[in-house]
Amino acid sequence: MTSAISVSGLVKTFGPTRALDDLDLNVQTGEVHGFLGPNGAGKSTTIRILLGLLRADSGTARLLGGDPWKDTAALHRRLAYVPGDVNLWPNLTGGEVIDLLGRLRGGLRKQRREELLERFELDPRKKGRTYSKGNRQKVALVAALSSDVELLILDEPTSGLDPLMEAVFQDCINDERERGRTVLLSSHILAEVEALCDRVSIIRNGHCVETGTLADLRHLTRTSISAELAGPPNGLANLDGVHDLVAEGNRVKFEVDSDKLDLALKQLVSSGVRTLTSQPPTLEELFLRHYEDAK
Amino acid sequence: MIGTALIGTGHLVRLALRRDRILLPIWILFLVGITYSTTTALEELYKTPESRALLGVTANANSAFLAMLGPLHDTSSLGGLVAWRWGVFSGLFIAIMAMLVVTRHTRAEEEAGRTELISATVVGRHAPLAAAVIVAGGTSLLIGVLQALALIGKDLDATGAFAFGLSTASVGLVFTGVSAFTAQLSENSRVSNAIAGGFLGVTYLFRAAGDAAGESGPQWLTWFSPIGWTEHVRSFGDDRFWVLGISLAAFVLLVGVSAYVVTRRDVGLGLLATRLGPAGGTIGTPFGLAWRLQKGSLIGWSLALLVVGTIYGSVAQAVGQMVQDNPALGQIVQQIGGADAMVDAFFATITQMLGLITSIYLVQAVLRLRSEETSFRAEPLLATPVSRWGWVASHAVFALAGGAVVLASAGLGLGLVHGLRTDDLGTVLPQMLGAALVQLPAAWVIAGVALALFGLFPQFTGVSWAVVSVSLVITLLGPALQLDQWIIDVAPFTHVPKYPDIVAGPLLWLTGVAAVLLAAGFAGFRRRDLTT
């Protein structure tokens, strides 16, 4: 499989701040790649380097086989971008902005544009200054999704959208995946990334700390178990991979590393299980753990 | 009722003073400092009553001086000279100060959504406007009093000193009112400032046109200008304080109307309503977008300078007339080269002034790049196949070619009217177009400085306005203040050939300097990070 985006050892400093610190990122062609991190982790900086808006201090970045700083115009013909903070020209209507950005990219699909306006319930006749934040975001989304490009770069594209529109957005991204487009989706909303992404990279303090499929990352996560047993629990406390064990009589609550689940369950069964509740690991938890480490 | 509507005004005044803690002292220092230094310079230059009297005769015979500075009413004391040399400009600058301060704390705050945040706290409906008026009006009065004290410090007559200082303050008050009103009209602070600035420009020109031909001209026009009113005070002469009553009445009326409008409209909206627009667009190039963003300003400036041109064009003949009507001036005029030479000198000064004013348009057109960048509107554009050069060029062309259009409009106005009045349109029109357009290379240099700052030192693009102001002050006041020649030489407009002796040399090298600056700006922007 070829790489749509391949970044290695990227460094970018703003004065004393080291925004990117040896960042690696690999996005394969045709995948929806989640780019996760809290505010200020360096997501937008990475994206702006990929767009040739900022220049990296060191490291290499390749985008669709080209150099994002040198081959800017040629590469931009093949991608569409939605910024996290969309500002529109106060006296241009939403429709005018959509058409402008589409034309600058070399044309947009008229039918798709109309369909998206309807799905996102956006009135294109309003002037830029009268749109709410969510509606400004929709203008940029419609412009990007209705253009005919290979790569979509979306920087926290759903900030300001309500849950209904968030669902519409997810449908649209699934459509794009079926069309074979590559999507880089930066986000700090985990549910969104879990619902959409084939692979995920997690970035913290300008450095990529984890990358892989959601299944890969689950090896790093824990499952929460609570059970009522026939007799007092035995041997659980000493078991490798069991954390935060709380035992009250015949009831136990604990967390277990997802890859040690099998052993823990065997131990429970040996005491006789009356009820069992297990909560699957969420990215949320994985995410929190990574940032707890940072604190 | 009024009491609750003003709750929180004190807090907002403190907030405004905190935000303007650097800006306001600079304005105060500037307006008081120039008052003092002008007095010192004139004291040196005109020591004897005879020299002052001679200046009076020549100044009141020179229509270019009359148009720019107004008549010199009283030469019996140094104060009369100061009032003549600095009064009109002092008024002009304090008007700009009041305008910027009021808009900054009213419409700009509202546009940014901060008024909404403030209004949700315990703040009365009228408090934001009241705070802005108090800060701008208070600063105006403070400047007026300090100017008076500076003049008294130079041993000038105290009554005259206060007449002068309060005249300056009165213009500040009137434009505090004007901006308070224009801030209610549009949702956009840029438009508010443009309307207020346009009003300032037009009323300045009313007084200039009224003064330019002395008693032979339409002097009644000066009564339609807040700056004209300050001339009618005749500081250090008759000291007619009653004229200031007009300014005060205008201030009260404008603030009252604005406060009424505030109660009749929604926060964030203006009186000029926003309508729905087209669902689709036809703009498909960076230039198309720049045209959409810049055309209003270009058309407005061109029309304004066309009007200005016609006003001055219509006065020019009276300038020659004035000289012939006044035998006492005969000798001086002969020395200068006769009535025709007077008219030529008039056009030379007027076209230079028009060039200086046009440089404001050019800088504004260039700085649009920076405001597009910092408002993050450039980012999505530059993420399309639009190249950085293409984007910069799309706006720069409005400075370079747009500047030519604006100056040509001025030349057209001058030439058409003067040509028709002298029955020689065929000769006069091309001459006047040429006299206006020769200012272009110098204006390009200033635009070049702005673009170079944008490309190389983007955080300092605001310095462009300082460059415009300094070049204005040096060109208009430099020779009279007897500044060192090298300082005068720094201002690009110094080197523009004076009508009618147009030579190509300086125009070519000024264009060369502008080209180098522009190239530096383009290259710098291509290489730098976008501000994000």
XYZ file of C-alpha atoms in Angstrom, chain A:
295
model
C 0.000 0.000 0.000
C 1.293 3.457 -0.851
C 1.503 6.359 1.535
C -0.600 9.443 0.954
C 1.189 11.260 3.758
C 4.522 10.336 5.192
C 6.203 12.490 7.771
C 9.307 11.694 9.748
C 11.324 13.541 12.338
C 9.404 16.765 11.856
C 10.487 19.669 14.087
C 8.886 23.113 14.249
C 9.583 25.796 16.808
C 7.841 29.117 17.378
C 10.302 31.194 19.349
C 10.924 29.283 22.574
C 7.981 26.903 22.025
C 8.733 23.551 20.428
C 5.427 22.876 18.699
C 6.584 19.727 16.894
C 9.272 17.556 18.354
C 10.444 14.728 16.089
C 6.972 13.904 14.797
C 6.281 10.847 12.635
C 3.017 10.257 10.812
C 2.060 7.806 8.098
C -1.272 7.841 6.289
C -1.920 5.146 3.713
C -3.786 5.783 0.495
C -7.493 5.051 0.828
C -7.700 5.006 4.601
C -9.446 7.281 7.050
C -6.734 8.184 9.508
C -7.520 9.660 12.901
C -5.096 12.271 14.213
C -5.764 12.521 17.903
C -4.434 14.846 20.513
C -5.512 17.488 22.993
C -5.506 21.218 22.252
C -2.007 22.485 21.618
C -0.525 19.057 20.900
C 0.627 20.137 17.438
C -2.133 18.757 15.212
C -2.862 22.015 13.398
C 0.841 22.826 13.089
C 1.450 19.455 11.409
C -1.452 20.021 9.040
C -0.251 23.512 8.141
C 3.192 22.143 7.336
C 1.528 19.528 5.123
C -0.305 22.361 3.372
C 2.862 24.398 2.807
C 1.576 27.228 5.001
C 4.355 26.741 7.529
C 7.893 25.614 6.887
C 9.353 22.815 9.007
C 12.662 23.506 10.789
C 13.864 19.951 10.100
C 12.578 16.527 9.186
C 10.879 15.377 6.030
C 7.284 15.582 4.919
C 5.897 14.000 1.761
C 2.354 14.538 0.608
C 0.878 12.599 -2.352
C 4.433 11.959 -3.480
C 5.445 15.634 -3.476
C 7.155 18.195 -1.276
C 4.454 20.239 0.501
C 6.585 23.423 0.622
C 7.862 23.341 -2.971
C 5.073 21.692 -4.961
C 2.337 23.653 -3.204
C 0.043 24.558 -6.084
C 0.277 21.167 -7.821
C -0.471 19.308 -4.594
C -3.313 21.605 -3.618
C -5.100 20.687 -6.837
C -5.423 17.167 -5.424
C -6.603 17.926 -1.889
C -9.248 19.804 0.024
C -8.825 21.322 3.478
C -11.240 22.285 6.228
C -9.660 24.495 8.918
C -10.641 24.140 12.553
C -11.622 27.774 12.795
C -13.487 28.866 9.694
C -13.640 32.598 9.035
C -15.665 33.798 6.086
C -15.615 37.083 4.200
C -18.346 39.128 5.877
C -19.963 40.297 2.659
C -19.785 37.095 0.609
C -22.601 34.562 0.879
C -21.921 30.966 1.899
C -22.764 29.817 -1.625
C -20.271 32.252 -3.116
C -17.524 30.992 -0.811
C -18.283 27.345 -1.642
C -18.120 28.083 -5.354
C -14.984 30.215 -5.001
C -13.040 27.531 -3.133
C -14.351 24.885 -5.544
C -13.313 26.845 -8.615
C -9.885 27.593 -7.183
C -9.418 23.826 -6.721
C -10.386 23.287 -10.328
C -14.137 22.754 -10.138
C -16.687 21.048 -7.938
C -19.446 18.507 -8.480
C -22.646 20.536 -8.754
C -24.955 17.699 -7.843
C -22.945 16.738 -4.798
C -22.927 20.396 -3.701
C -26.721 20.593 -3.774
C -27.033 17.250 -2.023
C -24.638 18.328 0.745
C -26.366 21.684 1.242
C -29.577 19.766 1.793
C -28.073 17.171 4.098
C -26.341 19.797 6.207
C -29.442 22.034 6.116
C -27.341 25.054 5.131
C -28.819 28.196 3.549
C -26.174 29.332 1.024
C -27.731 32.766 0.546
C -26.701 34.173 3.908
C -23.774 36.569 4.219
C -20.627 35.310 5.904
C -20.974 37.547 8.937
C -24.449 36.227 9.757
C -23.497 32.545 10.029
C -23.037 30.911 13.422
C -19.813 29.013 14.109
C -21.413 25.671 13.206
C -22.761 27.070 9.963
C -19.396 28.544 8.974
C -17.950 25.085 9.553
C -20.636 23.631 7.278
C -19.692 26.066 4.495
C -16.099 24.815 4.580
C -17.231 21.187 4.786
C -19.580 21.465 1.811
C -16.824 23.159 -0.196
C -14.333 20.398 0.638
C -16.658 17.419 0.291
C -18.120 18.523 -3.036
C -14.752 18.958 -4.712
C -13.202 16.144 -6.693
C -9.930 15.437 -4.883
C -7.868 12.483 -3.700
C -7.154 13.666 -0.187
C -9.242 15.408 2.445
C -7.444 17.134 5.303
C -9.914 17.978 8.046
C -8.777 19.856 11.150
C -11.337 19.293 13.915
C -14.072 19.673 11.320
C -17.048 19.026 13.577
C -16.363 21.626 16.256
C -19.565 23.626 16.540
C -21.772 21.029 14.828
C -24.732 19.645 16.751
C -25.062 15.835 17.228
C -27.456 15.498 14.284
C -25.005 17.218 11.965
C -22.170 15.218 13.438
C -24.046 12.089 12.267
C -24.468 13.587 8.783
C -20.745 14.311 8.767
C -19.939 10.694 9.651
C -22.152 9.449 6.821
C -20.345 11.759 4.414
C -16.916 10.535 5.482
C -18.048 6.931 5.028
C -19.167 7.866 1.497
C -15.729 9.290 0.825
C -14.061 6.128 2.096
C -16.180 4.072 -0.315
C -15.053 6.323 -3.141
C -11.502 5.421 -2.228
C -10.401 8.826 -0.954
C -7.835 9.285 1.735
C -8.898 11.282 4.790
C -6.752 12.771 7.540
C -9.130 13.639 10.358
C -7.721 15.560 13.282
C -9.910 15.470 16.338
C -10.119 15.416 20.064
C -13.544 13.783 19.967
C -12.875 10.108 20.526
C -16.309 8.784 19.606
C -15.899 10.359 16.185
C -12.513 8.785 15.605
C -13.706 5.400 16.864
C -16.690 5.514 14.554
C -14.785 6.563 11.445
C -11.126 5.767 11.454
C -9.246 2.759 10.113
C -6.081 3.753 11.858
C -5.194 6.296 14.505
C -2.116 8.295 15.446
C -1.975 9.849 18.872
C 0.126 12.949 19.310
C 1.257 14.540 22.532
C 3.533 17.565 22.969
C 4.430 17.524 19.292
C 5.447 13.886 19.268
C 3.575 10.873 17.946
C 3.195 8.495 20.887
C 1.065 5.752 19.377
C -0.062 4.669 15.957
C -1.995 1.691 14.640
C -5.439 0.238 14.045
C -8.012 0.498 16.792
C -7.519 -3.264 17.376
C -3.768 -2.717 17.755
C -4.310 0.009 20.281
C -6.702 -2.100 22.354
C -3.692 -4.160 23.464
C -2.722 -1.140 25.431
C -6.107 -0.795 27.051
C -7.838 -2.306 30.046
C -11.254 -3.946 30.416
C -13.285 -3.179 33.548
C -14.856 -6.230 35.182
C -17.317 -6.417 38.046
C -18.629 -9.798 39.206
C -20.533 -11.510 41.970
C -18.979 -14.857 42.844
C -20.139 -18.053 44.531
C -17.359 -17.857 47.102
C -14.604 -15.442 48.141
C -12.262 -14.562 45.291
C -8.863 -16.174 45.309
C -5.595 -15.497 43.620
C -6.847 -12.437 41.739
C -4.740 -10.014 43.695
C -1.506 -11.687 42.647
C -2.486 -12.116 39.044
C -0.359 -10.337 36.482
C -2.224 -7.586 34.661
C -4.963 -7.042 37.251
C -5.267 -3.508 38.592
C -7.343 -1.589 41.131
C -8.895 -4.671 42.681
C -11.743 -4.008 45.133
C -13.210 -7.040 46.911
C -16.205 -6.849 49.258
C -17.294 -10.265 50.391
C -18.205 -12.172 47.266
C -18.207 -9.084 45.018
C -15.156 -7.976 43.055
C -14.369 -5.023 40.821
C -11.129 -4.694 38.945
C -9.486 -3.676 35.711
C -7.438 -5.998 33.628
C -5.069 -5.480 30.714
C -6.987 -6.493 27.607
C -4.405 -9.112 26.638
C -4.534 -10.717 30.121
C -8.330 -11.021 30.120
C -8.297 -14.750 29.515
C -6.286 -15.603 32.665
C -8.377 -13.340 34.872
C -11.610 -14.888 33.668
C -10.284 -18.428 34.355
C -9.489 -17.339 37.875
C -13.009 -15.987 38.343
C -14.617 -19.126 36.976
C -12.661 -21.180 39.492
C -14.587 -19.368 42.270
C -17.929 -19.772 40.499
C -19.480 -16.764 38.689
C -23.045 -15.616 39.543
C -23.119 -12.316 37.618
C -20.588 -10.686 35.385
C -20.423 -7.218 33.840
C -17.570 -6.244 31.586
C -16.990 -2.876 29.992
C -15.012 -2.891 26.757
C -11.997 -0.632 26.566
C -12.597 2.756 25.003
C -10.162 4.981 23.281
C -11.226 7.514 25.857
C -9.494 5.557 28.526
C -6.416 4.961 26.425
C -6.311 8.612 25.643
C -6.681 9.688 29.256
C -3.891 7.382 30.318
C -1.547 8.902 27.770
C -2.240 12.358 29.003
C -2.187 11.425 32.632
C 1.369 10.314 32.016
C 2.137 13.709 30.652
C 0.947 15.517 33.726
